[in-house]
Coordinates of C-alpha atoms and ligand atoms in Angstrom, one line a residue:
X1 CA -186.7 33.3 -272.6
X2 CA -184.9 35.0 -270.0
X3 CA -184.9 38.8 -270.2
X4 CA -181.6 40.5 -269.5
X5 CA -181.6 43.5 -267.4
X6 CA -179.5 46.1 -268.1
X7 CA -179.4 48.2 -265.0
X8 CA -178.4 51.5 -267.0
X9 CA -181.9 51.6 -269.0
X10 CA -184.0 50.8 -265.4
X11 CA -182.4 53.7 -262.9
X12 CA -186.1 52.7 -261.1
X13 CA -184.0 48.7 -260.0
X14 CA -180.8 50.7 -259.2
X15 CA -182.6 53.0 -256.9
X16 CA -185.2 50.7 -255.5
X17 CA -184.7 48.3 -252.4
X18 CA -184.4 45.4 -254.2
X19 CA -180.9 46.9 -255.3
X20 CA -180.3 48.8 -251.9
X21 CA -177.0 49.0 -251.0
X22 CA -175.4 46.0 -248.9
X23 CA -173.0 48.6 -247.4
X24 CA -168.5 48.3 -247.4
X25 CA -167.4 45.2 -246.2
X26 CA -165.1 44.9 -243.7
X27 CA -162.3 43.5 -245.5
X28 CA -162.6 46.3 -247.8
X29 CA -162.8 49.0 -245.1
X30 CA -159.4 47.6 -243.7
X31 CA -158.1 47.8 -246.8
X32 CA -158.9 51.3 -247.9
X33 CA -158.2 52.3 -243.9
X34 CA -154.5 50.5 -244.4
X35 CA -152.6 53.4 -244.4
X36 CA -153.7 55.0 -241.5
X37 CA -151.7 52.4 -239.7
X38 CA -148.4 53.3 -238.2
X39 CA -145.9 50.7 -240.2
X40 CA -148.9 49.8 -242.8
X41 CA -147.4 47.0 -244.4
X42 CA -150.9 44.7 -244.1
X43 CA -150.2 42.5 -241.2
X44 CA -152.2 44.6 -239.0
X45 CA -155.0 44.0 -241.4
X46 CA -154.5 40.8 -241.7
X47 CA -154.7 40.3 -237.9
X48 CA -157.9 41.8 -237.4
X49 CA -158.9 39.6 -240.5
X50 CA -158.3 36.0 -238.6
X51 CA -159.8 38.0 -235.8
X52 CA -162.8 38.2 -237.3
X53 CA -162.9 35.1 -239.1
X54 CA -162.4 33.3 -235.4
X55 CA -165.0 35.5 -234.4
X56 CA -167.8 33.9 -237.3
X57 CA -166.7 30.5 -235.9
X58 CA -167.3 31.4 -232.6
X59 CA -170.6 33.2 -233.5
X60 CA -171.8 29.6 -235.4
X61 CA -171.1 27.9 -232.0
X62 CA -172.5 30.6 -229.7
X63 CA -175.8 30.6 -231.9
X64 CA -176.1 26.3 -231.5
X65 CA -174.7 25.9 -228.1
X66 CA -177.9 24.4 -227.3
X67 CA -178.2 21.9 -229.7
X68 CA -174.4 20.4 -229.5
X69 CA -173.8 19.9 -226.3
X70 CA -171.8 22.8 -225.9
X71 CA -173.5 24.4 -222.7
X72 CA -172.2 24.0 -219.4
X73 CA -168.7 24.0 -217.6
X74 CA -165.7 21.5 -219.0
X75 CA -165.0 20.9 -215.1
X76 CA -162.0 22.7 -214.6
X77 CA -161.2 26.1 -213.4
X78 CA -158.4 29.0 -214.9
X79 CA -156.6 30.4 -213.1
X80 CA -158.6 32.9 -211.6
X81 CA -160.9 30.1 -210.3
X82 CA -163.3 30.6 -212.1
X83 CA -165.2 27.7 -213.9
X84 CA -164.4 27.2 -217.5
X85 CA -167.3 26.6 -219.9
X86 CA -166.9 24.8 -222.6
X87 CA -167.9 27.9 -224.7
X88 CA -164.8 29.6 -223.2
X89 CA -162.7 26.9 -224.1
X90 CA -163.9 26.9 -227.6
X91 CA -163.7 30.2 -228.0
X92 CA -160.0 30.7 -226.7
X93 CA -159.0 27.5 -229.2
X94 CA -160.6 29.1 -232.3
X95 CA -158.5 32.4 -231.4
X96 CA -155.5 30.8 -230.6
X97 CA -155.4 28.8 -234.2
X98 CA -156.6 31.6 -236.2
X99 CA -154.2 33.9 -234.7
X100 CA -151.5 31.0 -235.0
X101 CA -152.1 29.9 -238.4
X102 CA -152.4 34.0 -239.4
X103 CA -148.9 34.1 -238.0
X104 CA -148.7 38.0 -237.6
X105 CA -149.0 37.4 -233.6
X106 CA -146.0 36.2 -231.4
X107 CA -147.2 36.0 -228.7
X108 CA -150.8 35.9 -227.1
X109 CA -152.4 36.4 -223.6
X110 CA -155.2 34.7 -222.9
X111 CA -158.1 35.1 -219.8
X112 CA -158.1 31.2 -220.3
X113 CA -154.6 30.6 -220.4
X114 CA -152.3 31.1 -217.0
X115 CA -149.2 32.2 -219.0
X116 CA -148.6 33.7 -222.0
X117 CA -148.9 31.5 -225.1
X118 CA -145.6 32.0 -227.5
X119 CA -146.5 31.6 -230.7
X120 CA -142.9 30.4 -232.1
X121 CA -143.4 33.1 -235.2
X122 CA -141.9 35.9 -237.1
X123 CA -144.6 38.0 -235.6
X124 CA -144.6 41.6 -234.7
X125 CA -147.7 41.9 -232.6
X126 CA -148.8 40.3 -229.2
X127 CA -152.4 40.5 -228.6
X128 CA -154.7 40.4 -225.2
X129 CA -157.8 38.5 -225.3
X130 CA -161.0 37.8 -223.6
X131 CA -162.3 34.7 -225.7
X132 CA -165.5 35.0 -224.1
X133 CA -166.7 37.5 -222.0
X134 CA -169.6 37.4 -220.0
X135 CA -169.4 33.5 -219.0
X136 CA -172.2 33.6 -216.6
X137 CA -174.7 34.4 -219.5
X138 CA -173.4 32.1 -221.7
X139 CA -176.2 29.0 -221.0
X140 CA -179.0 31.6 -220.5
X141 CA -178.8 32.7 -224.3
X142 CA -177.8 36.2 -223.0
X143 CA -175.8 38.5 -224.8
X144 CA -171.7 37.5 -224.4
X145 CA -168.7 38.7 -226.2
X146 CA -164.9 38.7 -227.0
X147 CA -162.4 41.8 -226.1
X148 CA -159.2 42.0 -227.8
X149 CA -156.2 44.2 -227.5
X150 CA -153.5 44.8 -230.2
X151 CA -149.6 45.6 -229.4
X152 CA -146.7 45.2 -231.8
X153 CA -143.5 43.5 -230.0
X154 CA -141.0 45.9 -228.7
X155 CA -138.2 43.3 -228.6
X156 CA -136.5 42.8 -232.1
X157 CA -138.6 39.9 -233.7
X158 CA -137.2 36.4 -234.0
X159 CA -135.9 36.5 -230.2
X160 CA -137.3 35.7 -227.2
X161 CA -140.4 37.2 -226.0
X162 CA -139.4 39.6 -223.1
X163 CA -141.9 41.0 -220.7
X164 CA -141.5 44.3 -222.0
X165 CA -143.5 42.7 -225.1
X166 CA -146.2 41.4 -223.1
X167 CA -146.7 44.1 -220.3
X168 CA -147.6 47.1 -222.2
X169 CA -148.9 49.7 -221.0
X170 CA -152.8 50.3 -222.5
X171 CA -151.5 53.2 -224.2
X172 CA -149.5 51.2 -226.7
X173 CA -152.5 49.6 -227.9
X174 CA -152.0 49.7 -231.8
X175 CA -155.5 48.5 -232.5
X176 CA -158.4 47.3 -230.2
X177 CA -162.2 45.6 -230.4
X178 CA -165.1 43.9 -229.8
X179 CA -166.8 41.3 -230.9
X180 CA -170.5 41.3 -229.2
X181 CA -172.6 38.1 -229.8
X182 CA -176.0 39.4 -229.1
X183 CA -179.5 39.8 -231.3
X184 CA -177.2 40.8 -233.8
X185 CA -173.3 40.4 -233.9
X186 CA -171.0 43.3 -234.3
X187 CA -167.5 43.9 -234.7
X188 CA -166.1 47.2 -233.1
X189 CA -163.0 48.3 -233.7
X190 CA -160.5 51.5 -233.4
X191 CA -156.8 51.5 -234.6
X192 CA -156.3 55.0 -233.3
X193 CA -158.4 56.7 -235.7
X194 CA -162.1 56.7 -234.4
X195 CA -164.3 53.8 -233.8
X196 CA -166.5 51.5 -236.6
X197 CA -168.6 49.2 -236.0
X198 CA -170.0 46.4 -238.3
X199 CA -172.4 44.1 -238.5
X200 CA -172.3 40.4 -239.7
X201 CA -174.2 39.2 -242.0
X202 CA -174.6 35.8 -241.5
X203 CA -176.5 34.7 -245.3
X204 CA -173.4 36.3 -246.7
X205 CA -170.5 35.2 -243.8
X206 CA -169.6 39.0 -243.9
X207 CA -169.2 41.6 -241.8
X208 CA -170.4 45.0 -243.2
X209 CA -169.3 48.8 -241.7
X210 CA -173.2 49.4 -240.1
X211 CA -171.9 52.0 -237.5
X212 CA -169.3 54.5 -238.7
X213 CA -167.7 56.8 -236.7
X214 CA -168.5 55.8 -233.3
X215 CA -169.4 58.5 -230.6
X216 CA -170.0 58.3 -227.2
X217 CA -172.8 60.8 -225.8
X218 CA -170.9 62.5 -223.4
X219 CA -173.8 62.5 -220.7
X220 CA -176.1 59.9 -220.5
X221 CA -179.2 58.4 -218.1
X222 CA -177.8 55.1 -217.7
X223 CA -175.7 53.2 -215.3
X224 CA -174.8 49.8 -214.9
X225 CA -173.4 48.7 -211.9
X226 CA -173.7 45.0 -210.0
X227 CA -176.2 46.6 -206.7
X228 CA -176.5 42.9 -205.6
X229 CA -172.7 43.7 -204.4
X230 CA -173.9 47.0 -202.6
X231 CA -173.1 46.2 -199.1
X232 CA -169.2 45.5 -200.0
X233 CA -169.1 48.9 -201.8
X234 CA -167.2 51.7 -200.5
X235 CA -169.0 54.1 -199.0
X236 CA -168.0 56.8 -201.7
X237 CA -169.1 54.5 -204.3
X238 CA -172.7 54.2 -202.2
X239 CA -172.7 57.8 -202.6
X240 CA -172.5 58.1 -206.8
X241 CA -174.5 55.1 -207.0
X242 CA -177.3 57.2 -205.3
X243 CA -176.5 60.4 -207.0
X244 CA -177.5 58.2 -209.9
X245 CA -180.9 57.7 -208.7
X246 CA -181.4 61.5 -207.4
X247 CA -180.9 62.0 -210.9
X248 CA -183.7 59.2 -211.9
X249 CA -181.0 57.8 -214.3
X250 CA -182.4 54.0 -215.0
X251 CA -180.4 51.2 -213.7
X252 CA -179.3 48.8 -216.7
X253 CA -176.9 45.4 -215.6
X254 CA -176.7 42.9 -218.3
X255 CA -173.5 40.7 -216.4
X256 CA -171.4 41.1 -219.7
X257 CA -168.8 43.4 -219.7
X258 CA -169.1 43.6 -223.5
X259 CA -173.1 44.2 -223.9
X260 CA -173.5 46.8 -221.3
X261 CA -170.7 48.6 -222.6
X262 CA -171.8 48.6 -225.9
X263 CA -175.2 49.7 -225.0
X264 CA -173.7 52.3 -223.1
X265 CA -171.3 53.5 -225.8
X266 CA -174.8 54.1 -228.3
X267 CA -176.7 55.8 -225.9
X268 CA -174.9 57.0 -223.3
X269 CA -174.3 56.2 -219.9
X270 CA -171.7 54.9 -217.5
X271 CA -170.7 50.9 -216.5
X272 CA -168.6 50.2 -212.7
X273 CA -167.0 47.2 -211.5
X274 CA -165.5 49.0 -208.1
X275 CA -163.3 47.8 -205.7
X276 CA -165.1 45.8 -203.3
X277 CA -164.7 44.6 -199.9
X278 CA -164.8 40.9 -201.8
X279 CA -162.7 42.0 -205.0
X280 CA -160.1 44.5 -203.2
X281 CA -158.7 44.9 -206.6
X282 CA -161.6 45.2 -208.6
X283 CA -162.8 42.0 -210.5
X284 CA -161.9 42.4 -214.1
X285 CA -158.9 42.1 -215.5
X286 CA -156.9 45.2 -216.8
X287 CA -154.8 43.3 -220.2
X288 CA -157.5 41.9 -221.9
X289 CA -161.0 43.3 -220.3
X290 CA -160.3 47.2 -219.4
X291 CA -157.5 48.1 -221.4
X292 CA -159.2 47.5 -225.1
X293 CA -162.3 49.2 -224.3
X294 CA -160.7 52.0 -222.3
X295 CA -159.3 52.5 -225.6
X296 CA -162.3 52.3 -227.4
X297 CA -164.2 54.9 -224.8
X298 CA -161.7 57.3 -225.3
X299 CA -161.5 57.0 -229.6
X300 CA -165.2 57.7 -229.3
X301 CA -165.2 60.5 -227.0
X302 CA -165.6 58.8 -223.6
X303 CA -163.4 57.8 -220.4
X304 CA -162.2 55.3 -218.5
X305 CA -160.8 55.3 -214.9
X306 CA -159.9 52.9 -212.3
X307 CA -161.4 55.7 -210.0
X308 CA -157.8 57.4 -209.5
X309 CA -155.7 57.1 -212.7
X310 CA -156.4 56.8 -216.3
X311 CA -156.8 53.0 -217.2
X312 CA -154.6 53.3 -220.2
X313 CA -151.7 54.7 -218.0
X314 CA -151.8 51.8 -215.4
X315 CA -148.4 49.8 -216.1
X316 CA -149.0 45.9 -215.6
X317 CA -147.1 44.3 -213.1
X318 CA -149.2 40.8 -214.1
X319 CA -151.0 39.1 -216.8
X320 CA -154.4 38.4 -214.8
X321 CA -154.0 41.9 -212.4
X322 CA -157.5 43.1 -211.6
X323 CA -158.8 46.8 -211.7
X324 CA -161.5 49.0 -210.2
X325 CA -163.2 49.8 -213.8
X326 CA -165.3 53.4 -214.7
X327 CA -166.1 53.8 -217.9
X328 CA -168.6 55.2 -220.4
X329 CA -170.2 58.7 -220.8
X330 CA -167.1 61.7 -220.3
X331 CA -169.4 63.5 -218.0
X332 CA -170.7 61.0 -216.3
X333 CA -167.3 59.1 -215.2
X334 CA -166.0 62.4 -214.3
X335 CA -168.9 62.9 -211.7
X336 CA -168.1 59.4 -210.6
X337 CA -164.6 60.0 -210.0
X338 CA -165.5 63.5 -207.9
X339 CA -167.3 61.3 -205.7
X340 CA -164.5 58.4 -205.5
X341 CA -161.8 60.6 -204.9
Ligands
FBP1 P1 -165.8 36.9 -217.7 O1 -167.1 36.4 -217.8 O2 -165.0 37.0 -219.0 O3 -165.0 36.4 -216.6 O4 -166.0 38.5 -217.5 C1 -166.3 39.1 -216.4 C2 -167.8 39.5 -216.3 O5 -168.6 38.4 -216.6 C3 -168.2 40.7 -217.1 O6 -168.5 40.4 -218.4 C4 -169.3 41.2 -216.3 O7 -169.6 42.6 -216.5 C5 -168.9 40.9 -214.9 O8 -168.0 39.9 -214.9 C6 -170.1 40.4 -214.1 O9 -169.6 40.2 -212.8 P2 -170.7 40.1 -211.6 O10 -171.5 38.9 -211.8 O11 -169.8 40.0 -210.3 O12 -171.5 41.3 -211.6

């Protein structure tokens, strides 16, 4: 005969670990957060909803590359030259539709796509995505991610997309994340009001708020920098980068953008792509790389430079445009900046 529990009469179940609990879901955290949104009328929710419902597909793929022939380039290059694997490619379709079929987004810019993609929609938001960041780690089973930025139009909706829409500058960010694919995937997020972070679940297919209020330590004994390009750094660069080891900080360089910030952001610490005599510019891309989590540095307490201005006050003049990127720690990038000015 089964035996019906009834949780009142056994407080010892309720409190024990078998009944532990599984924490707010994300879907619910969105929608008791709604209101915090400027024009909270739930399709910013819903966005970040087919954001991270792309993001579980992507996460299923990422996790069986290996065993479905989805490692390795497709053979063709974007247009930054650089070669497209077919986890990139994935990764930008599965966005694309989600964000497509969601229909809240008019218009999207993509690392993986040479023009922006217009959406034909009712829209009122554009978004700025890196797909999959971190592509030289993606065969090695290395932690990658995706980087998204969220803007709402600022031409009247239903006419054509103008480049006012698209170029915006990072300070008209609405709402902007991560997803990190790594031993465990998370979703980090800020729409202006602090930082969350959540972790998915996978026996469930849900994400859950593990990491509330997000703050960045604002010193920290980390720095992550690429050394291997030392010789093409500037020489005030070569300076902080051995202030950092007169002050025995420990060198940390994953080669995704996404998993060193991250790791930085928890303990503290400070990630550089500088100019270089090879990338005059800086190599990573300012719409849908710096910009979101410039944003997300500063929500939590940090910084983020291009070594002269404030990245979030850098106006566009291109989709793909480059910067010199410091972020991390608030300490720690302002030291950096002393020594790059
Ligand atoms: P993509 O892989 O999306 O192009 O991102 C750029 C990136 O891979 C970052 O994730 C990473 O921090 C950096 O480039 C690594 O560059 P390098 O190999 O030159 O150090």
């Amino acid at each position: 005969m089964q035996r019906s529990i009834n949780i009142a009469s056994t407080p010892s179940i309720e409190t024990s670990r078998i009944a532990q609990s599984i924490g707010t879901a994300l879907d619910r955290f969105i929608k008791n957060n709604q209101n915090q949104f400027a024009y909270a009328s739930g399709e910013l929710s819903q966005l970040l909803r087919d954001i991270a419902l792309a993001s579980k597909v992507v996460n299923r793929e990422v996790n069986k590359a290996g065993l479905i022939d989805l490692m390795g380039a497709v053979g063709s290059q974007n247009m930054a030259g650089d070669e497209q694997q077919k986890l990139d490619v994935l990764a930008n379709i599965r966005f694309t539709r989600a964000l497509a079929k969601g229909g809240e987004v008019c218009a999207l810019v993509s690392e993986e796509s040479e023009s922006f993609v217009d959406l034909n929609n009712e829209g009122k938001y554009v978004i700025a995505i890196d797909p999959l960041d971190g592509s030289s780690n993606i065969d090695v089973n290395v932690s990658i991610g995706t980087i998204f930025s969220i803007y709402r139009r600022k031409s009247p909706v239903s006419t054509p997309i103008r480049e006012e829409d698209i170029l915006q500058l990072g300070s008209d960010q609405v709402a902007a994340g991560y997803v990190l694919y790594g031993s465990s995937t998370m979703l980090v997020y800020t729409t202006g009001h602090g930082v969350n972070g959540f972790t998915y679940e996978p026996t469930l297919g849900e994400y859950f708020l593990s990491h509330p209020h997000m703050q960045m330590p604002a010193e920290g004994k980390i720095y992550s920098i690429n050394e291997g390009s030392y010789n093409s750094f500037a020489e005030p660069v070569k300076r902080y980068v051995q202030h950092c080891k007169d002050q025995n900080y420990t060198a940390r360089y994953i080669g995704s953008l996404v998993a060193d910030f991250h790791r930085n952001m928890l303990k503290g610490g400070i990630y550089i792509y500088p100019a270089t005599a090879k990338d005059k510019f800086g190599k990573l891309r300012l719409m849908y790389e710096c910009n979101a989590l410039a944003y997300i540095a500063e929500q939590a307490g940090g910084m983020a430079s291009d070594g002269e201005q404030r990245i979030l006050d850098i106006k566009p003049g291109s989709l793909h445009q480059r910067t010199a990127f410091y972020v991390g720690s608030k300490n720690m990038v302002e030291t950096a900046i002393a020594y790059i000015k």
